[in-house]
PDB file of C-alpha atoms and ligand atoms in Angstrom:
ATOM      1  CA  UNK A   1     -27.150 176.924 195.233  1.00  0.00           C
ATOM      2  CA  UNK A   2     -23.550 175.736 195.519  1.00  0.00           C
ATOM      3  CA  UNK A   3     -21.861 175.896 192.117  1.00  0.00           C
ATOM      4  CA  UNK A   4     -19.661 172.798 191.746  1.00  0.00           C
ATOM      5  CA  UNK A   5     -15.931 173.486 191.554  1.00  0.00           C
ATOM      6  CA  UNK A   6     -13.474 171.143 189.867  1.00  0.00           C
ATOM      7  CA  UNK A   7      -9.958 172.101 190.908  1.00  0.00           C
ATOM      8  CA  UNK A   8      -6.656 170.767 189.603  1.00  0.00           C
ATOM      9  CA  UNK A   9      -3.606 170.799 191.861  1.00  0.00           C
ATOM     10  CA  UNK A  10      -0.557 170.393 189.647  1.00  0.00           C
ATOM     11  CA  UNK A  11       1.818 170.103 192.624  1.00  0.00           C
ATOM     12  CA  UNK A  12       5.530 170.257 191.631  1.00  0.00           C
ATOM     13  CA  UNK A  13       4.981 169.351 187.991  1.00  0.00           C
ATOM     14  CA  UNK A  14       5.328 171.203 184.696  1.00  0.00           C
ATOM     15  CA  UNK A  15       7.905 173.537 183.229  1.00  0.00           C
ATOM     16  CA  UNK A  16       6.549 176.880 182.041  1.00  0.00           C
ATOM     17  CA  UNK A  17       6.028 175.676 178.466  1.00  0.00           C
ATOM     18  CA  UNK A  18       4.348 172.459 179.583  1.00  0.00           C
ATOM     19  CA  UNK A  19       2.126 174.407 181.969  1.00  0.00           C
ATOM     20  CA  UNK A  20       1.035 176.880 179.297  1.00  0.00           C
ATOM     21  CA  UNK A  21       0.168 174.012 176.985  1.00  0.00           C
ATOM     22  CA  UNK A  22      -1.838 172.168 179.653  1.00  0.00           C
ATOM     23  CA  UNK A  23      -3.589 175.374 180.758  1.00  0.00           C
ATOM     24  CA  UNK A  24      -4.590 176.025 177.126  1.00  0.00           C
ATOM     25  CA  UNK A  25      -6.041 172.524 176.945  1.00  0.00           C
ATOM     26  CA  UNK A  26      -7.966 173.020 180.200  1.00  0.00           C
ATOM     27  CA  UNK A  27      -9.304 176.362 178.931  1.00  0.00           C
ATOM     28  CA  UNK A  28     -10.581 174.668 175.768  1.00  0.00           C
ATOM     29  CA  UNK A  29     -12.094 171.756 177.687  1.00  0.00           C
ATOM     30  CA  UNK A  30     -13.829 174.135 180.085  1.00  0.00           C
ATOM     31  CA  UNK A  31     -15.272 176.467 177.481  1.00  0.00           C
ATOM     32  CA  UNK A  32     -18.671 174.724 177.685  1.00  0.00           C
ATOM     33  CA  UNK A  33     -18.726 174.600 181.501  1.00  0.00           C
ATOM     34  CA  UNK A  34     -21.668 176.783 182.427  1.00  0.00           C
ATOM     35  CA  UNK A  35     -23.079 175.221 185.597  1.00  0.00           C
ATOM     36  CA  UNK A  36     -19.706 174.543 187.198  1.00  0.00           C
ATOM     37  CA  UNK A  37     -16.380 176.246 187.836  1.00  0.00           C
ATOM     38  CA  UNK A  38     -12.913 175.026 186.945  1.00  0.00           C
ATOM     39  CA  UNK A  39      -9.713 176.036 188.707  1.00  0.00           C
ATOM     40  CA  UNK A  40      -6.069 175.094 188.235  1.00  0.00           C
ATOM     41  CA  UNK A  41      -3.108 175.523 190.588  1.00  0.00           C
ATOM     42  CA  UNK A  42       0.173 175.387 188.625  1.00  0.00           C
ATOM     43  CA  UNK A  43       3.567 175.723 190.339  1.00  0.00           C
ATOM     44  CA  UNK A  44       4.650 179.287 191.178  1.00  0.00           C
ATOM     45  CA  UNK A  45       7.147 179.501 188.333  1.00  0.00           C
ATOM     46  CA  UNK A  46       4.411 179.024 185.742  1.00  0.00           C
ATOM     47  CA  UNK A  47       1.679 181.209 187.247  1.00  0.00           C
ATOM     48  CA  UNK A  48       2.507 184.382 185.343  1.00  0.00           C
ATOM     49  CA  UNK A  49       2.508 182.740 181.918  1.00  0.00           C
ATOM     50  CA  UNK A  50      -0.470 180.541 182.728  1.00  0.00           C
ATOM     51  CA  UNK A  51      -2.454 183.622 183.778  1.00  0.00           C
ATOM     52  CA  UNK A  52      -1.842 185.033 180.297  1.00  0.00           C
ATOM     53  CA  UNK A  53      -2.776 181.741 178.656  1.00  0.00           C
ATOM     54  CA  UNK A  54      -6.079 181.728 180.577  1.00  0.00           C
ATOM     55  CA  UNK A  55      -7.087 185.265 179.576  1.00  0.00           C
ATOM     56  CA  UNK A  56     -10.584 185.219 178.089  1.00  0.00           C
ATOM     57  CA  UNK A  57     -11.299 181.748 179.458  1.00  0.00           C
ATOM     58  CA  UNK A  58     -13.500 180.856 182.401  1.00  0.00           C
ATOM     59  CA  UNK A  59     -10.771 178.927 184.248  1.00  0.00           C
ATOM     60  CA  UNK A  60      -9.820 180.269 187.675  1.00  0.00           C
ATOM     61  CA  UNK A  61      -6.188 180.483 188.729  1.00  0.00           C
ATOM     62  CA  UNK A  62      -4.894 179.395 192.128  1.00  0.00           C
ATOM     63  CA  UNK A  63      -1.537 179.191 193.841  1.00  0.00           C
ATOM     64  CA  UNK A  64      -0.570 176.117 195.868  1.00  0.00           C
ATOM     65  CA  UNK A  65       0.140 178.141 199.009  1.00  0.00           C
ATOM     66  CA  UNK A  66       0.434 181.774 200.104  1.00  0.00           C
ATOM     67  CA  UNK A  67       2.201 183.803 202.779  1.00  0.00           C
ATOM     68  CA  UNK A  68       0.222 185.858 205.298  1.00  0.00           C
ATOM     69  CA  UNK A  69       2.287 189.022 204.848  1.00  0.00           C
ATOM     70  CA  UNK A  70       2.203 191.531 202.046  1.00  0.00           C
ATOM     71  CA  UNK A  71       6.001 191.833 201.839  1.00  0.00           C
ATOM     72  CA  UNK A  72       9.140 191.597 203.931  1.00  0.00           C
ATOM     73  CA  UNK A  73      11.796 189.203 205.162  1.00  0.00           C
ATOM     74  CA  UNK A  74      10.081 185.906 204.384  1.00  0.00           C
ATOM     75  CA  UNK A  75      12.599 184.091 202.192  1.00  0.00           C
ATOM     76  CA  UNK A  76      10.999 181.460 200.015  1.00  0.00           C
ATOM     77  CA  UNK A  77       7.450 182.721 200.483  1.00  0.00           C
ATOM     78  CA  UNK A  78       5.092 184.455 198.043  1.00  0.00           C
ATOM     79  CA  UNK A  79       2.689 187.148 199.193  1.00  0.00           C
ATOM     80  CA  UNK A  80      -1.017 187.383 198.390  1.00  0.00           C
ATOM     81  CA  UNK A  81      -0.424 190.798 196.844  1.00  0.00           C
ATOM     82  CA  UNK A  82       2.142 189.347 194.439  1.00  0.00           C
ATOM     83  CA  UNK A  83      -0.213 186.539 193.512  1.00  0.00           C
ATOM     84  CA  UNK A  84      -3.168 188.827 192.944  1.00  0.00           C
ATOM     85  CA  UNK A  85      -0.931 191.078 190.893  1.00  0.00           C
ATOM     86  CA  UNK A  86      -0.482 188.326 188.312  1.00  0.00           C
ATOM     87  CA  UNK A  87      -4.144 187.292 188.235  1.00  0.00           C
ATOM     88  CA  UNK A  88      -4.275 184.597 190.853  1.00  0.00           C
ATOM     89  CA  UNK A  89      -7.547 184.743 192.788  1.00  0.00           C
ATOM     90  CA  UNK A  90      -7.381 181.586 194.908  1.00  0.00           C
ATOM     91  CA  UNK A  91      -4.801 179.842 197.101  1.00  0.00           C
ATOM     92  CA  UNK A  92      -4.668 176.227 198.263  1.00  0.00           C
ATOM     93  CA  UNK A  93      -3.816 176.319 201.975  1.00  0.00           C
ATOM     94  CA  UNK A  94      -3.090 173.467 204.391  1.00  0.00           C
ATOM     95  CA  UNK A  95      -2.658 170.798 201.736  1.00  0.00           C
ATOM     96  CA  UNK A  96      -1.633 167.528 203.370  1.00  0.00           C
ATOM     97  CA  UNK A  97       1.786 167.706 201.705  1.00  0.00           C
ATOM     98  CA  UNK A  98       2.350 171.118 203.322  1.00  0.00           C
ATOM     99  CA  UNK A  99       1.224 169.752 206.659  1.00  0.00           C
ATOM    100  CA  UNK A 100       3.030 166.404 206.579  1.00  0.00           C
ATOM    101  CA  UNK A 101       6.119 166.992 204.429  1.00  0.00           C
ATOM    102  CA  UNK A 102       6.798 170.598 205.444  1.00  0.00           C
ATOM    103  CA  UNK A 103       5.429 170.573 208.975  1.00  0.00           C
ATOM    104  CA  UNK A 104       2.780 173.281 208.593  1.00  0.00           C
ATOM    105  CA  UNK A 105       0.396 173.129 211.541  1.00  0.00           C
ATOM    106  CA  UNK A 106      -3.115 174.448 212.129  1.00  0.00           C
ATOM    107  CA  UNK A 107      -1.714 177.698 213.467  1.00  0.00           C
ATOM    108  CA  UNK A 108       0.274 178.406 210.323  1.00  0.00           C
ATOM    109  CA  UNK A 109      -2.624 177.327 208.148  1.00  0.00           C
ATOM    110  CA  UNK A 110      -4.781 179.817 210.053  1.00  0.00           C
ATOM    111  CA  UNK A 111      -2.303 182.641 209.432  1.00  0.00           C
ATOM    112  CA  UNK A 112      -2.225 181.836 205.742  1.00  0.00           C
ATOM    113  CA  UNK A 113      -6.034 181.800 205.507  1.00  0.00           C
ATOM    114  CA  UNK A 114      -6.280 185.141 207.292  1.00  0.00           C
ATOM    115  CA  UNK A 115      -3.594 186.601 205.033  1.00  0.00           C
ATOM    116  CA  UNK A 116      -5.238 185.341 201.859  1.00  0.00           C
ATOM    117  CA  UNK A 117      -8.606 186.759 202.848  1.00  0.00           C
ATOM    118  CA  UNK A 118      -7.142 190.076 203.975  1.00  0.00           C
ATOM    119  CA  UNK A 119      -5.859 190.647 200.463  1.00  0.00           C
ATOM    120  CA  UNK A 120      -8.958 189.336 198.713  1.00  0.00           C
ATOM    121  CA  UNK A 121      -7.857 185.843 197.728  1.00  0.00           C
ATOM    122  CA  UNK A 122     -10.133 182.839 198.185  1.00  0.00           C
ATOM    123  CA  UNK A 123      -8.468 180.170 200.328  1.00  0.00           C
ATOM    124  CA  UNK A 124      -9.028 176.528 199.424  1.00  0.00           C
ATOM    125  CA  UNK A 125      -8.680 175.297 202.983  1.00  0.00           C
ATOM    126  CA  UNK A 126      -7.583 171.643 203.054  1.00  0.00           C
ATOM    127  CA  UNK A 127      -8.265 169.284 205.929  1.00  0.00           C
ATOM    128  CA  UNK A 128      -7.923 165.534 206.279  1.00  0.00           C
ATOM    129  CA  UNK A 129      -7.046 162.707 208.609  1.00  0.00           C
ATOM    130  CA  UNK A 130      -4.190 160.210 208.273  1.00  0.00           C
ATOM    131  CA  UNK A 131      -4.801 156.480 208.027  1.00  0.00           C
ATOM    132  CA  UNK A 132      -3.645 155.975 211.631  1.00  0.00           C
ATOM    133  CA  UNK A 133      -6.062 158.631 212.830  1.00  0.00           C
ATOM    134  CA  UNK A 134      -8.941 157.040 210.916  1.00  0.00           C
ATOM    135  CA  UNK A 135      -8.125 153.556 212.141  1.00  0.00           C
ATOM    136  CA  UNK A 136      -7.900 154.815 215.722  1.00  0.00           C
ATOM    137  CA  UNK A 137     -11.403 156.286 215.358  1.00  0.00           C
ATOM    138  CA  UNK A 138     -10.157 159.883 215.577  1.00  0.00           C
ATOM    139  CA  UNK A 139     -11.308 161.134 212.180  1.00  0.00           C
ATOM    140  CA  UNK A 140     -13.958 163.559 213.414  1.00  0.00           C
ATOM    141  CA  UNK A 141     -11.880 164.817 216.319  1.00  0.00           C
ATOM    142  CA  UNK A 142      -8.927 165.572 214.019  1.00  0.00           C
ATOM    143  CA  UNK A 143     -11.102 167.275 211.431  1.00  0.00           C
ATOM    144  CA  UNK A 144     -12.847 169.333 214.073  1.00  0.00           C
ATOM    145  CA  UNK A 145      -9.551 170.690 215.414  1.00  0.00           C
ATOM    146  CA  UNK A 146      -8.298 171.381 211.902  1.00  0.00           C
ATOM    147  CA  UNK A 147     -11.475 173.338 211.117  1.00  0.00           C
ATOM    148  CA  UNK A 148     -11.714 175.197 214.439  1.00  0.00           C
ATOM    149  CA  UNK A 149      -7.992 176.042 214.695  1.00  0.00           C
ATOM    150  CA  UNK A 150      -7.653 176.800 210.991  1.00  0.00           C
ATOM    151  CA  UNK A 151     -10.520 179.272 211.123  1.00  0.00           C
ATOM    152  CA  UNK A 152      -9.663 181.180 214.312  1.00  0.00           C
ATOM    153  CA  UNK A 153     -10.578 184.817 213.687  1.00  0.00           C
ATOM    154  CA  UNK A 154     -11.697 184.093 210.129  1.00  0.00           C
ATOM    155  CA  UNK A 155     -14.894 185.937 209.352  1.00  0.00           C
ATOM    156  CA  UNK A 156     -17.107 184.481 206.676  1.00  0.00           C
ATOM    157  CA  UNK A 157     -20.134 186.540 205.781  1.00  0.00           C
ATOM    158  CA  UNK A 158     -19.989 185.666 202.089  1.00  0.00           C
ATOM    159  CA  UNK A 159     -19.738 181.914 201.374  1.00  0.00           C
ATOM    160  CA  UNK A 160     -17.858 182.632 198.145  1.00  0.00           C
ATOM    161  CA  UNK A 161     -14.851 183.886 200.120  1.00  0.00           C
ATOM    162  CA  UNK A 162     -13.683 180.417 201.188  1.00  0.00           C
ATOM    163  CA  UNK A 163     -13.688 176.850 199.888  1.00  0.00           C
ATOM    164  CA  UNK A 164     -13.053 173.838 202.120  1.00  0.00           C
ATOM    165  CA  UNK A 165     -11.458 170.670 200.727  1.00  0.00           C
ATOM    166  CA  UNK A 166     -11.705 167.368 202.568  1.00  0.00           C
ATOM    167  CA  UNK A 167      -8.724 165.277 201.533  1.00  0.00           C
ATOM    168  CA  UNK A 168      -8.145 162.124 203.572  1.00  0.00           C
ATOM    169  CA  UNK A 169      -4.347 161.839 203.645  1.00  0.00           C
ATOM    170  CA  UNK A 170      -4.535 158.093 202.974  1.00  0.00           C
ATOM    171  CA  UNK A 171      -6.359 158.749 199.706  1.00  0.00           C
ATOM    172  CA  UNK A 172      -4.015 161.359 198.202  1.00  0.00           C
ATOM    173  CA  UNK A 173      -1.927 160.016 195.355  1.00  0.00           C
ATOM    174  CA  UNK A 174      -2.495 156.432 196.518  1.00  0.00           C
ATOM    175  CA  UNK A 175      -5.228 155.334 194.138  1.00  0.00           C
ATOM    176  CA  UNK A 176      -7.417 154.680 197.209  1.00  0.00           C
ATOM    177  CA  UNK A 177     -10.552 156.782 197.264  1.00  0.00           C
ATOM    178  CA  UNK A 178     -12.857 157.314 200.200  1.00  0.00           C
ATOM    179  CA  UNK A 179     -16.158 155.579 199.553  1.00  0.00           C
ATOM    180  CA  UNK A 180     -19.001 157.898 198.703  1.00  0.00           C
ATOM    181  CA  UNK A 181     -20.474 157.083 202.110  1.00  0.00           C
ATOM    182  CA  UNK A 182     -17.231 158.058 203.894  1.00  0.00           C
ATOM    183  CA  UNK A 183     -16.969 161.266 201.869  1.00  0.00           C
ATOM    184  CA  UNK A 184     -20.603 162.288 202.424  1.00  0.00           C
ATOM    185  CA  UNK A 185     -20.375 161.488 206.152  1.00  0.00           C
ATOM    186  CA  UNK A 186     -17.372 163.788 206.600  1.00  0.00           C
ATOM    187  CA  UNK A 187     -18.746 166.547 204.379  1.00  0.00           C
ATOM    188  CA  UNK A 188     -22.019 166.602 206.322  1.00  0.00           C
ATOM    189  CA  UNK A 189     -20.043 166.696 209.582  1.00  0.00           C
ATOM    190  CA  UNK A 190     -17.920 169.615 208.378  1.00  0.00           C
ATOM    191  CA  UNK A 191     -20.966 171.525 207.172  1.00  0.00           C
ATOM    192  CA  UNK A 192     -22.635 171.028 210.553  1.00  0.00           C
ATOM    193  CA  UNK A 193     -19.482 172.266 212.239  1.00  0.00           C
ATOM    194  CA  UNK A 194     -19.428 175.362 210.027  1.00  0.00           C
ATOM    195  CA  UNK A 195     -23.113 175.936 210.791  1.00  0.00           C
ATOM    196  CA  UNK A 196     -22.189 176.159 214.464  1.00  0.00           C
ATOM    197  CA  UNK A 197     -19.428 178.680 213.751  1.00  0.00           C
ATOM    198  CA  UNK A 198     -21.054 180.915 211.154  1.00  0.00           C
ATOM    199  CA  UNK A 199     -24.525 181.992 210.160  1.00  0.00           C
ATOM    200  CA  UNK A 200     -26.483 178.954 209.023  1.00  0.00           C
ATOM    201  CA  UNK A 201     -27.424 180.397 205.637  1.00  0.00           C
ATOM    202  CA  UNK A 202     -23.740 181.165 205.011  1.00  0.00           C
ATOM    203  CA  UNK A 203     -22.458 177.745 206.150  1.00  0.00           C
ATOM    204  CA  UNK A 204     -24.994 175.978 203.961  1.00  0.00           C
ATOM    205  CA  UNK A 205     -23.522 177.753 200.919  1.00  0.00           C
ATOM    206  CA  UNK A 206     -19.819 177.126 201.583  1.00  0.00           C
ATOM    207  CA  UNK A 207     -18.438 174.698 199.051  1.00  0.00           C
ATOM    208  CA  UNK A 208     -16.793 171.552 200.381  1.00  0.00           C
ATOM    209  CA  UNK A 209     -14.674 169.696 197.818  1.00  0.00           C
ATOM    210  CA  UNK A 210     -13.522 166.100 198.061  1.00  0.00           C
ATOM    211  CA  UNK A 211      -9.937 165.243 197.146  1.00  0.00           C
ATOM    212  CA  UNK A 212      -8.033 161.967 197.073  1.00  0.00           C
ATOM    213  CA  UNK A 213      -7.529 159.923 193.917  1.00  0.00           C
ATOM    214  CA  UNK A 214     -10.520 161.393 192.108  1.00  0.00           C
ATOM    215  CA  UNK A 215     -10.656 159.955 188.598  1.00  0.00           C
ATOM    216  CA  UNK A 216     -13.081 159.560 185.680  1.00  0.00           C
ATOM    217  CA  UNK A 217     -14.415 156.321 187.179  1.00  0.00           C
ATOM    218  CA  UNK A 218     -15.358 157.637 190.617  1.00  0.00           C
ATOM    219  CA  UNK A 219     -16.195 161.298 189.997  1.00  0.00           C
ATOM    220  CA  UNK A 220     -19.867 160.839 189.086  1.00  0.00           C
ATOM    221  CA  UNK A 221     -20.659 158.861 192.228  1.00  0.00           C
ATOM    222  CA  UNK A 222     -18.795 161.298 194.470  1.00  0.00           C
ATOM    223  CA  UNK A 223     -20.459 164.323 192.889  1.00  0.00           C
ATOM    224  CA  UNK A 224     -23.897 162.782 193.310  1.00  0.00           C
ATOM    225  CA  UNK A 225     -23.581 163.080 197.099  1.00  0.00           C
ATOM    226  CA  UNK A 226     -25.551 165.871 198.741  1.00  0.00           C
ATOM    227  CA  UNK A 227     -22.632 167.625 200.435  1.00  0.00           C
ATOM    228  CA  UNK A 228     -19.874 167.004 197.887  1.00  0.00           C
ATOM    229  CA  UNK A 229     -19.586 170.265 195.975  1.00  0.00           C
ATOM    230  CA  UNK A 230     -16.596 169.546 193.818  1.00  0.00           C
ATOM    231  CA  UNK A 231     -13.250 167.829 193.584  1.00  0.00           C
ATOM    232  CA  UNK A 232      -9.651 168.730 194.252  1.00  0.00           C
ATOM    233  CA  UNK A 233      -7.720 166.625 191.791  1.00  0.00           C
ATOM    234  CA  UNK A 234      -3.989 165.886 191.756  1.00  0.00           C
ATOM    235  CA  UNK A 235      -2.656 163.213 189.408  1.00  0.00           C
ATOM    236  CA  UNK A 236      -5.625 163.163 187.040  1.00  0.00           C
ATOM    237  CA  UNK A 237      -5.449 166.950 186.607  1.00  0.00           C
ATOM    238  CA  UNK A 238      -2.168 166.563 184.714  1.00  0.00           C
ATOM    239  CA  UNK A 239      -3.786 164.514 181.955  1.00  0.00           C
ATOM    240  CA  UNK A 240      -6.209 166.539 179.809  1.00  0.00           C
ATOM    241  CA  UNK A 241      -8.251 163.499 178.779  1.00  0.00           C
ATOM    242  CA  UNK A 242      -8.825 162.493 182.412  1.00  0.00           C
ATOM    243  CA  UNK A 243      -9.422 166.034 183.658  1.00  0.00           C
ATOM    244  CA  UNK A 244     -11.865 166.569 180.789  1.00  0.00           C
ATOM    245  CA  UNK A 245     -14.025 163.700 182.010  1.00  0.00           C
ATOM    246  CA  UNK A 246     -13.813 164.928 185.605  1.00  0.00           C
ATOM    247  CA  UNK A 247     -14.824 168.472 184.606  1.00  0.00           C
ATOM    248  CA  UNK A 248     -17.744 166.961 182.733  1.00  0.00           C
ATOM    249  CA  UNK A 249     -18.951 164.808 185.622  1.00  0.00           C
ATOM    250  CA  UNK A 250     -22.596 163.841 185.339  1.00  0.00           C
TER     251      UNK A 250
HETATM  252  C1  PEP B   1      -4.231 166.474 195.729  1.00  0.00           C
HETATM  253  O1  PEP B   1      -3.111 166.748 195.333  1.00  0.00           O
HETATM  254  O2  PEP B   1      -4.841 167.319 196.393  1.00  0.00           O
HETATM  255  C2  PEP B   1      -4.799 165.166 195.420  1.00  0.00           C
HETATM  256  C3  PEP B   1      -5.995 164.895 195.862  1.00  0.00           C
HETATM  257  O3  PEP B   1      -4.042 164.305 194.676  1.00  0.00           O
HETATM  258  P1  PEP B   1      -4.554 162.960 193.928  1.00  0.00           P
HETATM  259  O4  PEP B   1      -5.805 163.327 193.162  1.00  0.00           O
HETATM  260  O5  PEP B   1      -3.428 162.562 193.045  1.00  0.00           O
HETATM  261  O6  PEP B   1      -4.857 161.954 194.989  1.00  0.00           O
END
C-alpha cells in the first residue's frame, strides 16, 4: 500500500512570519488527512519557526536541498544534521531549478541523496526531461540516466526511505500539465526501472509523485492513475485554498 503524499515546495517565497502563518493554515487543513501524508518545504530561513508551528500536527517538514557532508567548509550549504536538528525529516533533491538554474548534475544529486540517507533524512529525488528532450524523443533515455546516476550506491531496503518525483521541466510553473497518460507512462517506466535495481517488493512500494502545474482542476485525474502516488506542488502550495483542494483530492 503506497500512502499518497501531497508535498508543497514553497521555493524562494515567504518571510518567516508569512511562512509560519501559511504552515499553520496547512496544519489545520491537514488535520483530517488520515489516508494520506502532507509535506511542506519552506525556504531555509523559515524552517526553524515553521517546525515549531507544525508541532502536534501531522504535516511533514522538508528542506529544498541538502548538503552531503555533516559539517565543514561548504559555504552556502546546509547539512543534513543541521536540518534534522530542527525537525526536518525530508529533503527535496535534484529539483529542476537546482539542475537547470544552478547547474547541479546527476553526480551532485547522487551525493546529496547519499548524504541525506546517511543521516536519516528522506530524499525527494526529482527527475524530469526538458521540452527539447521530450520533442527529440529522448524522454525515457534522460529519465533512465537521471535515475541510474542519481541512485549510484544508494541502498533501498525500506521503500519509506526515498520518494521519487517526476517533474517534466516543461510543466513546472508554466501552467502546462502532463496529460494523465503521459504521467502514468513515465511513472510506470520509472517503477519498472526501480524494480530492476532493487528488490521487486521494495520497488513496488516506493512512492512516485508527479509535479508540474498541479492544481485543484487536474489533481483528481492525476491521482487516479495507478502509479501516481502523490503530487509535488509549487505555485498552488502557496495558496491555502488551492492546496486544501489538492490535499483533499478524490
Ligand atoms: C515545483 O516547484 O516542483 C513545481 C512543480 O511547481 P509548479 O507546481 O508551480 O509547477
